[in-house]
PDB file of C-alpha atoms in Angstrom:
ATOM      1  CA  MET A1174       0.319 -17.840   4.292  1.00 56.00           C
ATOM      2  CA  SER A1175      -2.567 -19.797   2.831  1.00 72.00           C
ATOM      3  CA  HIS A1176      -2.086 -23.262   1.438  1.00 89.00           C
ATOM      4  CA  VAL A1177      -5.368 -23.125  -0.442  1.00 93.00           C
ATOM      5  CA  ARG A1178      -5.015 -23.770  -4.151  1.00 95.00           C
ATOM      6  CA  LEU A1179      -7.640 -23.281  -6.833  1.00 94.00           C
ATOM      7  CA  ALA A1180      -7.920 -25.651  -9.785  1.00 94.00           C
ATOM      8  CA  LEU A1181     -10.113 -25.106 -12.824  1.00 93.00           C
ATOM      9  CA  CYS A1182     -11.411 -27.852 -15.077  1.00 90.00           C
ATOM     10  CA  ARG A1183     -14.212 -28.378 -17.506  1.00 90.00           C
ATOM     11  CA  ARG A1184     -17.127 -30.461 -16.284  1.00 89.00           C
ATOM     12  CA  HIS A1185     -16.526 -33.149 -18.904  1.00 89.00           C
ATOM     13  CA  GLU A1186     -12.932 -33.551 -17.633  1.00 91.00           C
ATOM     14  CA  LEU A1187     -13.989 -34.531 -14.108  1.00 91.00           C
ATOM     15  CA  THR A1188     -13.377 -38.152 -13.245  1.00 93.00           C
ATOM     16  CA  ALA A1189     -16.096 -40.185 -11.537  1.00 92.00           C
ATOM     17  CA  ALA A1190     -14.117 -39.951  -8.275  1.00 94.00           C
ATOM     18  CA  GLN A1191     -13.775 -36.156  -8.552  1.00 94.00           C
ATOM     19  CA  LEU A1192     -17.467 -35.777  -9.333  1.00 93.00           C
ATOM     20  CA  ALA A1193     -18.385 -37.954  -6.342  1.00 95.00           C
ATOM     21  CA  GLU A1194     -16.146 -35.873  -4.050  1.00 96.00           C
ATOM     22  CA  ILE A1195     -17.630 -32.612  -5.339  1.00 94.00           C
ATOM     23  CA  ALA A1196     -21.181 -33.965  -4.991  1.00 94.00           C
ATOM     24  CA  ALA A1197     -20.576 -35.080  -1.403  1.00 95.00           C
ATOM     25  CA  TYR A1198     -19.057 -31.689  -0.536  1.00 94.00           C
ATOM     26  CA  ALA A1199     -21.906 -29.693  -2.106  1.00 92.00           C
ATOM     27  CA  ALA A1200     -24.567 -31.905  -0.512  1.00 93.00           C
ATOM     28  CA  GLY A1201     -22.904 -31.455   2.881  1.00 92.00           C
ATOM     29  CA  CYS A1202     -22.886 -27.684   2.441  1.00 91.00           C
ATOM     30  CA  ASN A1203     -26.538 -27.695   1.421  1.00 88.00           C
ATOM     31  CA  ARG A1204     -27.577 -29.371   4.650  1.00 87.00           C
ATOM     32  CA  ASP A1205     -26.295 -26.264   6.486  1.00 88.00           C
ATOM     33  CA  PRO A1206     -28.441 -23.193   5.669  1.00 86.00           C
ATOM     34  CA  ALA A1207     -25.429 -20.922   6.285  1.00 88.00           C
ATOM     35  CA  GLN A1208     -23.504 -22.664   3.481  1.00 83.00           C
ATOM     36  CA  HIS A1209     -26.315 -23.522   1.078  1.00 80.00           C
ATOM     37  CA  ILE A1210     -25.260 -23.805  -2.573  1.00 72.00           C
ATOM     38  CA  GLY A1211     -28.273 -22.995  -4.717  1.00 72.00           C
ATOM     39  CA  TYR A1212     -29.894 -25.219  -7.296  1.00 76.00           C
ATOM     40  CA  VAL A1213     -27.954 -28.471  -6.879  1.00 83.00           C
ATOM     41  CA  GLY A1214     -29.864 -30.471  -4.267  1.00 85.00           C
ATOM     42  CA  GLN A1215     -29.129 -31.829  -0.806  1.00 89.00           C
ATOM     43  CA  THR A1216     -27.962 -35.368  -1.509  1.00 93.00           C
ATOM     44  CA  PRO A1217     -24.877 -36.498  -3.412  1.00 94.00           C
ATOM     45  CA  GLU A1218     -27.158 -38.171  -5.969  1.00 95.00           C
ATOM     46  CA  GLU A1219     -29.093 -34.944  -6.600  1.00 93.00           C
ATOM     47  CA  VAL A1220     -25.879 -32.935  -6.934  1.00 92.00           C
ATOM     48  CA  THR A1221     -24.347 -35.498  -9.300  1.00 92.00           C
ATOM     49  CA  GLY A1222     -27.472 -35.353 -11.448  1.00 91.00           C
ATOM     50  CA  GLU A1223     -27.472 -31.557 -11.579  1.00 88.00           C
ATOM     51  CA  LEU A1224     -23.764 -31.352 -12.383  1.00 88.00           C
ATOM     52  CA  GLY A1225     -24.247 -34.008 -15.054  1.00 86.00           C
ATOM     53  CA  GLU A1226     -26.742 -31.711 -16.769  1.00 85.00           C
ATOM     54  CA  LEU A1227     -24.245 -28.845 -17.046  1.00 82.00           C
ATOM     55  CA  ASP A1228     -22.809 -28.203 -20.471  1.00 76.00           C
ATOM     56  CA  GLY A1229     -19.651 -30.302 -20.862  1.00 71.00           C
ATOM     57  CA  ASP A1230     -17.574 -27.150 -21.334  1.00 80.00           C
ATOM     58  CA  ALA A1231     -18.860 -25.574 -18.109  1.00 85.00           C
ATOM     59  CA  VAL A1232     -15.944 -24.681 -15.851  1.00 88.00           C
ATOM     60  CA  VAL A1233     -15.734 -25.905 -12.269  1.00 91.00           C
ATOM     61  CA  ALA A1234     -13.356 -24.258  -9.794  1.00 94.00           C
ATOM     62  CA  VAL A1235     -12.261 -26.444  -6.887  1.00 95.00           C
ATOM     63  CA  ALA A1236     -10.378 -25.032  -3.885  1.00 96.00           C
ATOM     64  CA  ARG A1237      -8.200 -27.349  -1.814  1.00 95.00           C
ATOM     65  CA  ASP A1238      -6.353 -26.775   1.419  1.00 95.00           C
ATOM     66  CA  GLY A1239      -3.639 -29.366   1.066  1.00 88.00           C
ATOM     67  CA  GLY A1240      -5.609 -32.315  -0.260  1.00 90.00           C
ATOM     68  CA  ARG A1241      -8.897 -31.372   1.431  1.00 93.00           C
ATOM     69  CA  LEU A1242     -11.700 -29.919  -0.690  1.00 95.00           C
ATOM     70  CA  CYS A1243     -12.640 -26.609   0.963  1.00 93.00           C
ATOM     71  CA  GLY A1244     -14.456 -24.607  -1.708  1.00 93.00           C
ATOM     72  CA  LEU A1245     -16.342 -24.985  -4.937  1.00 91.00           C
ATOM     73  CA  LEU A1246     -17.582 -22.721  -7.698  1.00 89.00           C
ATOM     74  CA  ALA A1247     -19.538 -23.888 -10.706  1.00 83.00           C
ATOM     75  CA  ALA A1248     -21.678 -21.835 -13.041  1.00 78.00           C
ATOM     76  CA  GLU A1249     -23.445 -22.471 -16.276  1.00 75.00           C
ATOM     77  CA  TRP A1250     -24.002 -19.541 -18.558  1.00 76.00           C
ATOM     78  CA  ASP A1251     -26.558 -19.018 -21.272  1.00 77.00           C
ATOM     79  CA  VAL A1252     -25.311 -16.616 -23.930  1.00 81.00           C
ATOM     80  CA  ASP A1253     -28.769 -16.242 -25.469  1.00 87.00           C
ATOM     81  CA  LEU A1254     -30.381 -15.324 -22.142  1.00 85.00           C
ATOM     82  CA  ARG A1255     -27.279 -13.338 -21.080  1.00 84.00           C
ATOM     83  CA  ARG A1256     -27.136 -14.829 -17.596  1.00 80.00           C
ATOM     84  CA  THR A1257     -25.422 -17.483 -15.499  1.00 76.00           C
TER      85      THR A1257
END
C-alpha cells in the first residue's frame, strides 16, 4: 500500500516555505537529465522566478510520501492558444 498523497493548491495559495521547498525539489530534479522538469530552470532561484510568473490561479499538484516531497506537477494553460 502506498503512503503517497497528492495535494492540489493554486499557485497564489502557496506559502513562501512551500514555494521554497517546491523550487528546491524541481531544481534538484533538473540537475539530473533523467528527471528534468522542462522550462523552470536549474537553481531554486530560477524555479521560484518561473513559478512566480504563473497565473495566480494555476494549479500545482504536490505528491508526498509521508512528509517528504516526492512528486510535482504544475501547468499553465492558455485558453486563447489552446495549449498548456
